C-alpha positions as a Markdown table, in Angstrom:
| # | Residue | x | y | z |
|---|---|---|---|---|
| 1 | Met | 37.0 | -10.0 | 6.1 |
| 2 | Gly | 35.0 | -10.0 | 8.9 |
| 3 | Asp | 31.3 | -11.4 | 10.0 |
| 4 | Val | 28.3 | -9.9 | 8.8 |
| 5 | Val | 26.3 | -8.1 | 11.6 |
| 6 | Leu | 22.3 | -8.4 | 11.4 |
| 7 | Thr | 20.5 | -7.1 | 13.8 |
| 8 | Glu | 16.7 | -7.7 | 14.5 |
| 9 | Leu | 14.3 | -4.6 | 15.4 |
| 10 | Asn | 10.8 | -3.8 | 17.0 |
| 11 | Val | 10.1 | 0.1 | 15.8 |
| 12 | Gly | 6.5 | -0.4 | 17.6 |
| 13 | Thr | 8.0 | 0.8 | 20.8 |
| 14 | Val | 9.3 | 4.6 | 22.4 |
| 15 | Gln | 12.7 | 3.6 | 21.0 |
| 16 | Pro | 13.5 | 0.6 | 19.0 |
| 17 | Val | 14.1 | -2.4 | 20.6 |
| 18 | Cys | 16.9 | -4.9 | 19.6 |
| 19 | Thr | 15.1 | -8.5 | 19.7 |
| 20 | Ala | 17.5 | -11.0 | 17.6 |
| 21 | Asp | 20.7 | -10.4 | 16.6 |
| 22 | Leu | 23.5 | -13.1 | 14.2 |
| 23 | Val | 26.3 | -14.2 | 16.0 |
| 24 | Arg | 29.0 | -16.8 | 15.3 |
| 25 | Phe | 28.3 | -19.8 | 17.7 |
| 26 | Ser | 31.2 | -22.1 | 19.1 |
| 27 | Glu | 32.4 | -25.3 | 18.0 |
| 28 | Glu | 31.0 | -26.7 | 21.5 |
| 29 | Asp | 27.1 | -25.3 | 20.6 |
| 30 | Gly | 27.4 | -26.5 | 17.1 |
| 31 | Gly | 29.4 | -23.8 | 15.4 |
| 32 | Gly | 27.9 | -21.2 | 12.3 |
| 33 | Leu | 25.7 | -18.6 | 12.5 |
| 34 | Ser | 22.6 | -18.5 | 14.0 |
| 35 | Phe | 20.4 | -15.7 | 15.8 |
| 36 | Arg | 20.5 | -15.2 | 19.3 |
| 37 | Phe | 17.3 | -14.0 | 21.1 |
| 38 | His | 17.5 | -11.3 | 23.6 |
| 39 | Arg | 14.7 | -11.2 | 26.3 |
| 40 | Gly | 11.3 | -10.9 | 24.7 |
| 41 | Gly | 12.2 | -11.4 | 21.6 |
| 42 | Lys | 12.0 | -15.1 | 20.7 |
| 43 | Gly | 8.7 | -16.6 | 18.8 |
| 44 | Thr | 6.9 | -14.5 | 16.3 |
| 45 | Ser | 3.1 | -14.9 | 17.5 |
| 46 | Pro | 1.8 | -12.3 | 19.4 |
| 47 | Gly | 1.0 | -12.7 | 22.7 |
| 48 | Leu | -2.2 | -11.1 | 24.6 |
| 49 | Leu | -1.1 | -7.8 | 25.5 |
| 50 | Lys | 0.3 | -7.4 | 21.9 |
| 51 | Ser | -3.0 | -8.6 | 20.4 |
| 52 | Leu | -4.6 | -6.1 | 22.8 |
| 53 | Lys | -2.3 | -3.5 | 22.1 |
| 54 | Ser | -3.1 | -3.9 | 18.2 |
| 55 | Ala | -6.6 | -3.8 | 19.1 |
| 56 | Phe | -6.7 | -0.7 | 20.6 |
| 57 | Leu | -3.9 | 1.6 | 19.6 |
| 58 | Pro | -2.5 | 2.5 | 16.1 |
| 59 | Glu | 0.4 | 0.2 | 14.6 |
| 60 | Gly | 3.6 | 1.8 | 16.0 |
| 61 | Tyr | 2.3 | 3.3 | 19.2 |
| 62 | Pro | 3.4 | 5.7 | 20.4 |
| 63 | Asn | 5.8 | 6.7 | 17.6 |
| 64 | Ser | 3.1 | 6.5 | 14.7 |
| 65 | Val | 0.8 | 9.2 | 16.6 |
| 66 | Ser | 1.5 | 13.2 | 18.0 |
| 67 | Ser | 2.3 | 13.5 | 21.5 |
| 68 | Asp | -1.5 | 14.6 | 22.8 |
| 69 | Tyr | -2.9 | 11.4 | 21.5 |
| 70 | Val | -3.1 | 9.8 | 24.5 |
| 71 | His | -4.7 | 12.6 | 26.4 |
| 72 | Phe | -7.3 | 13.2 | 23.9 |
| 73 | Gln | -8.2 | 9.6 | 23.8 |
| 74 | Ile | -8.5 | 8.8 | 27.8 |
| 75 | Trp | -11.2 | 12.0 | 28.3 |
| 76 | Asp | -12.6 | 11.3 | 25.1 |
| 77 | Thr | -13.1 | 7.1 | 25.8 |
| 78 | Leu | -14.1 | 8.6 | 29.7 |
| 79 | Gln | -17.2 | 10.6 | 28.0 |
| 80 | Ala | -18.4 | 7.1 | 25.6 |
| 81 | Leu | -18.0 | 5.0 | 29.1 |
| 82 | Leu | -20.7 | 7.8 | 30.9 |
| 83 | Gly | -22.6 | 7.6 | 27.4 |
| 84 | Ala | -22.9 | 4.0 | 27.7 |
| 85 | Ile | -23.9 | 4.4 | 31.2 |
| 86 | Gly | -26.8 | 7.4 | 30.7 |
| 87 | Val | -25.5 | 10.0 | 31.1 |
| 88 | Gly | -26.5 | 12.4 | 28.1 |
| 89 | Glu | -28.7 | 10.1 | 26.7 |
| 90 | Thr | -32.7 | 11.7 | 26.7 |
| 91 | Lys | -33.9 | 8.3 | 26.9 |
| 92 | Ala | -32.1 | 6.2 | 29.5 |
| 93 | Thr | -34.0 | 4.5 | 32.3 |
| 94 | Val | -32.9 | 3.1 | 35.8 |
| 95 | Val | -34.3 | -0.3 | 34.1 |
| 96 | Gly | -32.5 | -0.2 | 31.0 |
| 97 | Ala | -33.0 | -2.8 | 27.8 |
| 98 | Thr | -33.4 | -6.8 | 28.2 |
| 99 | Phe | -30.8 | -9.2 | 27.9 |
| 100 | Gln | -31.5 | -9.5 | 24.5 |
| 101 | Trp | -31.0 | -6.1 | 23.3 |
| 102 | Phe | -27.5 | -6.0 | 25.8 |
| 103 | Leu | -26.4 | -9.0 | 23.7 |
| 104 | Arg | -26.9 | -7.7 | 20.8 |
| 105 | Asp | -25.1 | -4.5 | 21.7 |
| 106 | Phe | -22.2 | -6.5 | 23.5 |
| 107 | Thr | -22.0 | -8.7 | 20.1 |
| 108 | Gly | -21.7 | -5.9 | 17.8 |
| 109 | Met | -19.1 | -3.8 | 19.9 |
| 110 | Leu | -16.7 | -7.2 | 20.6 |
| 111 | Gly | -16.8 | -7.5 | 16.2 |
| 112 | Gly | -16.2 | -3.9 | 15.8 |
| 113 | Ile | -13.0 | -4.7 | 18.1 |
| 114 | Leu | -11.8 | -7.8 | 16.6 |
| 115 | Phe | -12.5 | -6.2 | 13.1 |
| 116 | Thr | -9.9 | -3.3 | 14.7 |
| 117 | Leu | -7.4 | -5.9 | 15.6 |
| 118 | Leu | -7.4 | -7.8 | 12.3 |
| 119 | Gln | -8.1 | -5.0 | 9.4 |
| 120 | Gly | -7.2 | -1.7 | 11.2 |
| 121 | Ser | -3.7 | -1.4 | 9.6 |
| 122 | Asp | -5.3 | -2.1 | 6.2 |
| 123 | Leu | -8.1 | 0.5 | 6.6 |
| 124 | Asp | -5.6 | 3.2 | 5.4 |
| 125 | Ser | -4.0 | 1.3 | 2.4 |
| 126 | Asn | -7.5 | 0.2 | 1.1 |
| 127 | Ala | -9.7 | 3.0 | 2.0 |
| 128 | Lys | -11.6 | 3.4 | -1.1 |
| 129 | Gln | -12.4 | -0.5 | -0.9 |
| 130 | Trp | -13.6 | -0.4 | 2.2 |
| 131 | Arg | -15.5 | 2.6 | 2.2 |
| 132 | Leu | -17.7 | 0.3 | -0.3 |
| 133 | Ala | -17.6 | -2.6 | 1.8 |
| 134 | Ala | -18.9 | -0.6 | 4.9 |
| 135 | Asp | -21.5 | 0.7 | 3.0 |
| 136 | Leu | -22.6 | -3.0 | 1.8 |
| 137 | Leu | -22.4 | -4.0 | 5.4 |
| 138 | Asn | -24.7 | -1.1 | 6.7 |
| 139 | Asp | -27.5 | -2.2 | 4.2 |
| 140 | Met | -27.3 | -5.9 | 5.4 |
| 141 | Gly | -27.3 | -4.9 | 9.2 |
| 142 | Met | -30.8 | -2.8 | 8.4 |
| 143 | Leu | -32.1 | -6.0 | 6.2 |
| 144 | Met | -31.1 | -8.0 | 9.5 |
| 145 | Asp | -33.1 | -6.1 | 11.4 |
| 146 | Leu | -36.6 | -6.3 | 9.0 |
| 147 | Leu | -35.7 | -10.0 | 8.9 |
| 148 | Ser | -35.5 | -10.4 | 12.7 |
| 149 | Pro | -39.1 | -10.7 | 13.3 |
| 150 | Leu | -40.2 | -13.1 | 10.7 |
| 151 | Phe | -37.9 | -15.5 | 12.3 |
| 152 | Pro | -38.6 | -15.6 | 16.0 |
| 153 | Gly | -36.8 | -18.9 | 16.8 |
| 154 | Ser | -33.4 | -17.3 | 15.3 |
| 155 | Phe | -34.5 | -13.8 | 16.3 |
| 156 | Leu | -31.4 | -13.4 | 18.7 |
| 157 | Ala | -29.1 | -14.7 | 16.2 |
| 158 | Ile | -30.1 | -12.7 | 13.2 |
| 159 | Val | -30.4 | -9.2 | 15.5 |
| 160 | Cys | -26.5 | -10.0 | 16.4 |
| 161 | Ile | -25.5 | -10.6 | 12.7 |
| 162 | Gly | -27.2 | -7.0 | 12.4 |
| 163 | Ser | -25.4 | -5.6 | 14.9 |
| 164 | Ile | -21.7 | -6.8 | 14.2 |
| 165 | Ala | -22.5 | -5.7 | 10.3 |
| 166 | Arg | -23.0 | -1.9 | 11.5 |
| 167 | Ser | -20.2 | -1.9 | 14.2 |
| 168 | Ile | -17.9 | -3.0 | 11.8 |
| 169 | Thr | -19.5 | 0.0 | 9.5 |
| 170 | Gly | -18.7 | 2.0 | 11.9 |
| 171 | Val | -15.0 | 1.5 | 12.1 |
| 172 | Ala | -14.7 | 1.1 | 8.5 |
| 173 | Ser | -16.5 | 4.1 | 7.6 |
| 174 | Gly | -14.8 | 6.0 | 10.1 |
| 175 | Ala | -11.2 | 5.2 | 9.5 |
| 176 | Thr | -12.0 | 5.8 | 6.0 |
| 177 | Arg | -13.8 | 9.0 | 5.8 |
| 178 | Ala | -10.7 | 10.1 | 7.6 |
| 179 | Ala | -8.2 | 8.6 | 4.6 |
| 180 | Leu | -10.7 | 10.2 | 1.8 |
| 181 | Thr | -10.7 | 13.8 | 3.7 |
| 182 | Gln | -6.9 | 13.9 | 3.5 |
| 183 | His | -7.3 | 13.0 | -0.2 |
| 184 | Phe | -9.4 | 15.7 | -1.0 |
| 185 | Ala | -7.9 | 18.5 | 1.3 |
| 186 | Leu | -5.6 | 20.2 | -1.3 |
| 187 | Arg | -4.9 | 22.9 | 0.8 |
| 188 | Gln | -4.5 | 21.6 | 4.3 |
| 189 | Asn | -8.0 | 22.2 | 4.8 |
| 190 | Ala | -9.0 | 18.8 | 6.0 |
| 191 | Ala | -11.2 | 20.2 | 8.9 |
| 192 | Asp | -13.2 | 22.5 | 6.5 |
| 193 | Val | -13.4 | 19.8 | 3.9 |
| 194 | Ser | -14.5 | 17.4 | 6.6 |
| 195 | Ala | -17.4 | 19.9 | 8.2 |
| 196 | Lys | -18.7 | 20.7 | 4.7 |
| 197 | Glu | -19.2 | 16.7 | 4.1 |
| 198 | Gly | -20.9 | 16.6 | 7.5 |
| 199 | Ser | -23.1 | 19.7 | 6.3 |
| 200 | Gln | -24.0 | 18.0 | 3.1 |
| 201 | Glu | -25.0 | 14.6 | 4.6 |
| 202 | Thr | -27.4 | 16.4 | 7.1 |
| 203 | Ala | -29.3 | 18.2 | 4.4 |
| 204 | Ala | -29.3 | 14.8 | 1.8 |
| 205 | Thr | -30.3 | 12.9 | 5.4 |
| 206 | Met | -33.6 | 15.6 | 6.2 |
| 207 | Val | -34.2 | 15.0 | 2.4 |
| 208 | Gly | -34.4 | 11.6 | 2.7 |
| 209 | Met | -36.7 | 11.5 | 6.1 |
| 210 | Leu | -39.4 | 13.4 | 4.7 |
| 211 | Phe | -39.0 | 10.9 | 1.2 |
| 212 | Gly | -39.0 | 8.2 | 3.6 |
| 213 | Met | -42.0 | 9.0 | 5.9 |
| 214 | Ala | -44.1 | 9.7 | 2.4 |
| 215 | Val | -43.2 | 6.1 | 1.3 |
| 216 | Ala | -44.2 | 4.8 | 5.1 |
| 217 | Arg | -47.6 | 6.3 | 4.2 |
| 218 | Ile | -48.2 | 5.2 | 1.0 |
| 219 | Thr | -47.2 | 2.0 | 1.6 |
| 220 | Ala | -48.9 | 1.5 | 4.9 |
| 221 | Gly | -50.4 | -1.8 | 5.6 |
| 222 | Asn | -49.1 | -3.3 | 1.8 |
| 223 | Tyr | -46.1 | -5.6 | 3.1 |
| 224 | Val | -45.7 | -6.5 | -0.4 |
| 225 | Ala | -45.4 | -2.8 | -1.4 |
| 226 | Met | -43.3 | -2.2 | 1.7 |
| 227 | Trp | -40.7 | -5.0 | 0.7 |
| 228 | Thr | -40.7 | -4.1 | -2.7 |
| 229 | Ser | -39.6 | -0.1 | -1.5 |
| 230 | Phe | -36.9 | -1.4 | 0.3 |
| 231 | Leu | -35.6 | -3.6 | -2.2 |
| 232 | Ala | -35.6 | -1.0 | -4.6 |
| 233 | Leu | -34.0 | 1.8 | -2.8 |
| 234 | Thr | -31.4 | -0.7 | -0.7 |
| 235 | Phe | -30.6 | -1.7 | -4.6 |
| 236 | Phe | -30.4 | 2.5 | -5.3 |
| 237 | His | -28.2 | 3.0 | -2.2 |
| 238 | Met | -25.6 | 0.3 | -3.5 |
| 239 | Tyr | -25.5 | 1.5 | -6.9 |
| 240 | Ala | -25.1 | 5.0 | -5.7 |
| 241 | Asn | -22.3 | 4.0 | -3.6 |
| 242 | Tyr | -20.7 | 2.1 | -6.3 |
| 243 | Arg | -20.9 | 4.7 | -8.5 |
| 244 | Ala | -19.1 | 7.6 | -6.1 |
| 245 | Val | -16.0 | 5.1 | -5.1 |
| 246 | Arg | -15.6 | 4.2 | -8.5 |
| 247 | Ser | -15.4 | 7.9 | -9.3 |
| 248 | Leu | -12.4 | 8.4 | -6.7 |
| 249 | Cys | -9.3 | 9.1 | -8.1 |
| 250 | Leu | -6.9 | 8.5 | -5.4 |
| 251 | Thr | -3.2 | 9.4 | -5.9 |
| 252 | Ser | -1.5 | 7.7 | -3.1 |
| 253 | Leu | 0.0 | 4.2 | -3.5 |
| 254 | Asn | -0.7 | 0.8 | -2.1 |
| 255 | Ser | 0.3 | -2.4 | -2.9 |
| 256 | Asn | -2.4 | -3.2 | -5.6 |
| 257 | Arg | -2.3 | 0.3 | -7.5 |
| 258 | Thr | 1.6 | -0.6 | -7.1 |
| 259 | Trp | 1.4 | -4.0 | -8.9 |
| 260 | Leu | -0.5 | -2.4 | -11.6 |
| 261 | Leu | 1.3 | 0.6 | -12.4 |
| 262 | Leu | 4.4 | -2.1 | -12.8 |
| 263 | Glu | 2.4 | -4.4 | -14.6 |
| 264 | Gly | 1.3 | -1.8 | -17.2 |
| 265 | Phe | 5.2 | -0.2 | -17.4 |
| 266 | Thr | 6.7 | -3.6 | -18.1 |
| 267 | Ser | 4.4 | -4.6 | -20.7 |
| 268 | Arg | 3.4 | -1.2 | -22.6 |
| 269 | Glu | 6.3 | 1.0 | -21.6 |
| 270 | Lys | 3.2 | 3.0 | -20.1 |
| 271 | Val | 2.7 | 4.3 | -16.6 |
| 272 | Pro | -1.3 | 4.4 | -16.3 |
| 273 | Thr | -2.7 | 7.9 | -14.5 |
| 274 | Pro | -4.8 | 7.8 | -11.4 |
| 275 | Gln | -7.9 | 8.6 | -13.7 |
| 276 | Glu | -7.0 | 5.3 | -15.9 |
| 277 | Leu | -6.2 | 3.4 | -12.7 |
| 278 | Ser | -9.4 | 4.2 | -11.4 |
| 279 | Ser | -11.5 | 2.1 | -13.4 |
| 280 | Met | -9.0 | -1.1 | -13.7 |
| 281 | Glu | -9.0 | -1.2 | -9.2 |
| 282 | Asn | -11.2 | -3.7 | -7.3 |
| 283 | Val | -14.1 | -1.8 | -5.4 |
| 284 | Leu | -14.3 | -4.6 | -2.7 |
| 285 | Pro | -11.3 | -5.8 | -0.5 |
| 286 | His | -9.5 | -9.0 | -1.9 |
| 287 | Pro | -10.1 | -11.9 | 0.5 |
| 288 | Ser | -6.9 | -12.6 | 0.7 |
| 289 | Ser | -6.9 | -9.1 | 3.0 |
| 290 | Leu | -9.4 | -10.6 | 5.6 |
| 291 | Leu | -7.0 | -12.9 | 7.0 |
| 292 | Pro | -5.1 | -12.0 | 10.1 |
| 293 | Phe | -2.0 | -12.0 | 8.3 |
| 294 | Lys | -0.2 | -10.0 | 5.3 |
| 295 | Leu | 0.6 | -11.9 | 2.8 |
| 296 | Ser | 0.2 | -10.6 | -0.7 |
| 297 | Arg | -1.1 | -13.2 | -3.6 |
| 298 | Ser | -0.8 | -13.3 | -6.7 |
| 299 | Gln | -3.2 | -16.0 | -8.9 |
| 300 | Thr | 0.5 | -18.4 | -8.5 |
| 301 | Arg | 2.0 | -20.2 | -5.8 |
| 302 | Trp | 4.4 | -17.2 | -4.9 |
| 303 | Ser | 3.6 | -14.6 | -2.3 |
| 304 | Ile | 5.3 | -11.8 | -0.8 |
| 305 | Ser | 5.7 | -10.7 | 2.9 |
| 306 | Phe | 6.5 | -7.3 | 3.4 |
| 307 | Gly | 8.7 | -6.2 | 6.7 |
| 308 | Ser | 9.5 | -9.8 | 7.6 |
| 309 | Arg | 10.6 | -10.3 | 10.5 |
| 310 | Ile | 14.4 | -11.4 | 9.9 |
| 311 | Ser | 14.8 | -14.2 | 12.5 |
| 312 | Ser | 11.7 | -16.3 | 11.1 |
| 313 | Ile | 13.3 | -16.5 | 8.2 |
| 314 | Lys | 14.7 | -20.5 | 7.9 |
| 315 | Pro | 17.0 | -20.3 | 5.1 |
| 316 | His | 18.0 | -23.9 | 3.5 |
| 317 | Ala | 21.4 | -23.3 | 3.3 |
| 318 | Gly | 21.8 | -21.7 | 6.8 |
| 319 | Trp | 22.6 | -18.1 | 7.5 |
| 320 | Glu | 26.6 | -18.3 | 6.9 |
| 321 | Ser | 26.0 | -18.2 | 3.0 |
| 322 | Leu | 23.0 | -16.4 | 2.9 |
| 323 | Ser | 23.5 | -13.3 | 5.4 |
| 324 | Arg | 27.1 | -12.9 | 3.1 |
| 325 | Met | 24.6 | -13.0 | 0.6 |
| 326 | Leu | 22.4 | -10.3 | 1.5 |
| 327 | Ile | 25.2 | -8.1 | 2.5 |
| 328 | Gln | 26.8 | -8.1 | -0.7 |
| 329 | Arg | 23.8 | -7.3 | -2.6 |
| 330 | Tyr | 21.7 | -5.0 | -0.3 |
| 331 | Gly | 24.7 | -3.8 | 1.8 |
| 332 | Arg | 24.5 | -0.1 | 0.9 |
| 333 | Asp | 20.4 | -0.3 | 0.7 |
| 334 | Thr | 17.6 | 0.2 | 2.9 |
| 335 | Tyr | 16.1 | -3.4 | 2.4 |
| 336 | Met | 17.1 | -6.5 | 1.7 |
| 337 | Val | 15.4 | -9.4 | -0.1 |
| 338 | Ala | 15.4 | -13.0 | 0.5 |
| 339 | Ile | 13.2 | -16.0 | -0.9 |
| 340 | Glu | 12.0 | -18.9 | 2.0 |
| 341 | Gly | 10.3 | -21.8 | -0.4 |
| 342 | Thr | 7.4 | -19.8 | -2.2 |
| 343 | Thr | 7.4 | -16.5 | -0.1 |
| 344 | Ile | 9.2 | -13.7 | -1.1 |
| 345 | His | 10.6 | -11.8 | 2.1 |
| 346 | Ile | 11.2 | -8.0 | 2.3 |
| 347 | Ile | 13.2 | -6.8 | 5.3 |
| 348 | Leu | 13.4 | -3.2 | 6.0 |
| 349 | His | 16.5 | -1.4 | 7.2 |
| 350 | Gln | 15.4 | 0.9 | 10.6 |
| 351 | Asn | 16.1 | 3.9 | 8.8 |
| 352 | Ala | 13.8 | 3.2 | 5.2 |
| 353 | Thr | 11.6 | 5.9 | 4.3 |
| 354 | Gly | 8.3 | 5.6 | 2.8 |
| 355 | Glu | 10.1 | 6.1 | -0.7 |
| 356 | Asp | 12.5 | 3.1 | 0.3 |
| 357 | Ser | 9.7 | 1.0 | 1.0 |
| 358 | Leu | 8.2 | 2.0 | -2.4 |
| 359 | Arg | 11.5 | 0.7 | -3.7 |
| 360 | Gly | 11.6 | -2.4 | -2.1 |
| 361 | Tyr | 7.8 | -3.5 | -2.7 |
| 362 | Val | 8.5 | -3.1 | -6.6 |
| 363 | His | 11.4 | -4.9 | -6.3 |
| 364 | Ala | 9.8 | -8.2 | -4.8 |
| 365 | Leu | 7.1 | -7.3 | -7.3 |
| 366 | Tyr | 9.0 | -7.6 | -10.2 |
| 367 | Leu | 11.0 | -10.3 | -9.0 |
| 368 | Arg | 7.7 | -12.5 | -8.3 |
| 369 | Ala | 7.0 | -11.5 | -11.9 |
| 370 | Val | 10.4 | -13.1 | -13.3 |
| 371 | Leu | 9.5 | -16.1 | -11.1 |
| 372 | Glu | 6.3 | -16.4 | -12.5 |
| 373 | Arg | 7.6 | -16.1 | -16.1 |
| 374 | Ser | 10.1 | -18.9 | -15.7 |
| 375 | Glu | 7.3 | -21.4 | -14.4 |
| 376 | Asn | 5.3 | -20.3 | -17.2 |
| 377 | Val | 8.1 | -21.4 | -19.4 |
| 378 | Gly | 8.9 | -24.7 | -18.5 |
| 379 | Phe | 11.7 | -23.3 | -16.3 |
| 380 | Val | 11.8 | -24.4 | -12.3 |
| 381 | Gly | 15.4 | -24.0 | -10.9 |
| 382 | Ser | 17.5 | -22.1 | -8.7 |
| 383 | Thr | 15.8 | -18.5 | -7.7 |
| 384 | Asp | 19.3 | -17.1 | -8.0 |
| 385 | Ala | 19.0 | -16.1 | -11.8 |
| 386 | Ala | 15.6 | -14.3 | -11.3 |
| 387 | Glu | 17.4 | -12.5 | -8.5 |
| 388 | Ile | 20.3 | -11.2 | -10.1 |
| 389 | Glu | 17.8 | -10.2 | -12.9 |
| 390 | Ser | 15.5 | -8.4 | -11.0 |
| 391 | Leu | 18.6 | -6.7 | -9.3 |
| 392 | Asn | 19.8 | -5.4 | -12.4 |
| 393 | Trp | 16.2 | -4.4 | -13.4 |
| 394 | Met | 16.1 | -2.2 | -10.4 |
| 395 | Thr | 19.8 | -0.8 | -11.1 |
| 396 | Thr | 19.1 | 0.6 | -14.5 |
| 397 | Thr | 15.0 | 0.5 | -15.0 |
| 398 | Tyr | 13.9 | 1.4 | -12.1 |
| 399 | Lys | 14.6 | 5.3 | -11.6 |
| 400 | Leu | 12.9 | 5.6 | -15.1 |
| 401 | Phe | 9.7 | 3.4 | -14.2 |
| 402 | Leu | 9.8 | 6.1 | -10.7 |
| 403 | Lys | 10.0 | 8.8 | -12.9 |
| 404 | Leu | 7.2 | 8.0 | -15.1 |
| 405 | Val | 4.8 | 7.3 | -11.8 |
| 406 | Gln | 5.7 | 10.7 | -10.6 |
| 407 | Thr | 4.9 | 12.7 | -14.0 |
| 408 | Ser | 2.0 | 11.0 | -14.4 |
| 409 | Gly | 0.0 | 12.3 | -11.2 |
| 410 | Trp | 1.1 | 9.5 | -8.4 |
| 411 | Val | 2.3 | 10.7 | -5.0 |
| 412 | Thr | 5.8 | 8.5 | -4.5 |
| 413 | Asn | 5.9 | 9.8 | -0.8 |
| 414 | Arg | 2.2 | 8.8 | 0.4 |
| 415 | Val | 3.0 | 4.8 | 0.5 |
| 416 | Tyr | 0.3 | 3.1 | 2.0 |
| 417 | Ile | 1.4 | -0.4 | 2.3 |
| 418 | Ser | 1.3 | -2.2 | 5.4 |
| 419 | Ala | 4.9 | -3.3 | 7.0 |
| 420 | Gly | 4.3 | -4.0 | 10.8 |
| 421 | Glu | 6.8 | -3.3 | 13.3 |
| 422 | Trp | 9.8 | -5.1 | 12.6 |
| 423 | Arg | 13.1 | -3.9 | 11.0 |
| 424 | Ala | 16.8 | -4.3 | 10.7 |
| 425 | Asp | 20.3 | -2.9 | 10.9 |
| 426 | Trp | 23.0 | -4.7 | 8.7 |
| 427 | His | 26.7 | -4.1 | 7.9 |
| 428 | Gln | 29.8 | -5.9 | 7.6 |
| 429 | Glu | 32.6 | -6.2 | 10.1 |
| 430 | Thr | 36.3 | -5.5 | 9.2 |
| 431 | Ser | 38.9 | -8.0 | 10.1 |
């Protein structure tokens, strides 16, 4: 039997790039199996170029977008630049705004870019939650604008906070609107659905403007009535947004919905329908999703890292034994599961599909549940027994679970669990 071959790949390029592979070093170099990094493959922290790419280009670019994306974006960005200069703006003047308003707008734009950098790939996964968060941030931005004249000493700071809130609203609202439009369009009619939604919003805005003018006339000069009206209408606006988001019954799968489905299946042998699960979902993004790294955490110490970079794993017993165990257990699968400390790593094969990703993520969720159950009964030992139990469950029960998920109305080929750009390839050489 020959050595195990493990190769790390970055699929965020035109062609997958091999960044590291597992090799056997000579006795002079210490012996044993370890990863050999290729040019540009050492280290796991993204450089400035990669950070800029993450902020301005979709994750997985250019493989994740159509061929006409670049040409459209070049011209679209150019018209935005001309608009900022004043072309097409009826109120543009030579003098422009003061430094304070420039700083306000600049801060808002910078906040929008940073938000895209940190959360861009999460907007697809949690479109429902970020849609409500966007509306709440919009209300907060309006409140900051109204409060700013009352605090002259903090005027600039307050208007900058409001500008950041509105910029994040623009990014999150636009991105989630596209995701929700795809959900509503059942006959490949996304453009028609989007156009009709625009008409509905325009009509509602016209009615709102008339109502707003009436309220402004009634409350003119009465600051108590003005603030009472604003707070009451803002509260109703937030409640309406909450009810709208709560009424959504998305049929795609993300990390939270997948966990809730698995929990229902393992505890009650029943998979909730999209309508039943809608009332169980969080309506706001989980605080852990605001972190710049993607870890799925439960209430215990175990965490899940989905789409891990294989060379970043530091096995306690070394790669000599771990690589053979991984090949033995997952050699024919399109994913691998490895435990490092209190983190469950899911390594995806370069040929893994959306359904393969779902299978790997469910495996990690079930493994985490087994580990948590072992800790709750006071058993703390080797994780190998938990891994074997999870493997047996995947072999004997996963197909039944998947069938129940599909018959309950869920679309298993639309899986929105962000996995990043790292993939791997593996096989075992024959001697």
